[in-house]
Amino acid sequence: MSKTSRTLITMPKTARKGALIEISVIAQHDMETGFRRTETGELIPRDIIRTFTCTYNNIEIFRADLHPGQAANPQMTFTVVASESGEFQFKWVGDNNYISTNQSFLIVN
């Protein structure tokens, strides 16, 4: 069974053709490094988001590989040229069967 979490996407709903738009994404996740120990000295298992991808009309436009040093609730901001109306798909994949997805639609005029 996969684990999911709350995700937030901030991006415009409309844009002019050729405009540069900013997209900000955040996933609610503890990002446990695997280096910390419990009060009894046992290692807390690693549980991190490993990759984030964004597609625009089924074409990958952004990818990030995350590592144990990444803060909890990782946030990323990137830009893209609004070339045509379409769907953005966002996907986070991590340890312990973690998968979280979200989508947003952009209207280009």
Coordinates of N, CA and C in Angstrom, one line a residue, residues 51-55 60-66:
T51 N 12.3 11.5 -5.5 CA 12.2 12.3 -6.7 C 10.9 13.1 -6.8
F52 N 11.0 14.2 -7.5 CA 9.8 15.0 -7.9 C 9.9 15.2 -9.4
T53 N 8.8 15.1 -10.1 CA 8.7 15.4 -11.5 C 7.4 16.2 -11.8
C54 N 7.6 17.0 -12.8 CA 6.4 17.8 -13.3 C 6.4 17.6 -14.8
T55 N 5.2 17.3 -15.3 CA 5.0 17.2 -16.8 C 4.0 18.3 -17.2
E60 N 7.9 15.9 -19.8 CA 8.6 16.3 -18.5 C 9.3 17.6 -18.7
I61 N 9.0 18.5 -17.8 CA 9.6 19.8 -17.8 C 10.5 20.1 -16.6
F62 N 10.4 19.4 -15.6 CA 11.2 19.6 -14.4 C 11.3 18.3 -13.6
R63 N 12.5 18.0 -13.1 CA 12.8 16.9 -12.3 C 13.8 17.3 -11.2
A64 N 13.6 16.8 -10.0 CA 14.5 17.0 -8.9 C 14.7 15.7 -8.1
D65 N 16.0 15.4 -7.8 CA 16.3 14.2 -7.0 C 16.6 14.8 -5.6
L66 N 15.9 14.3 -4.6 CA 16.0 14.8 -3.2 C 16.9 13.8 -2.4

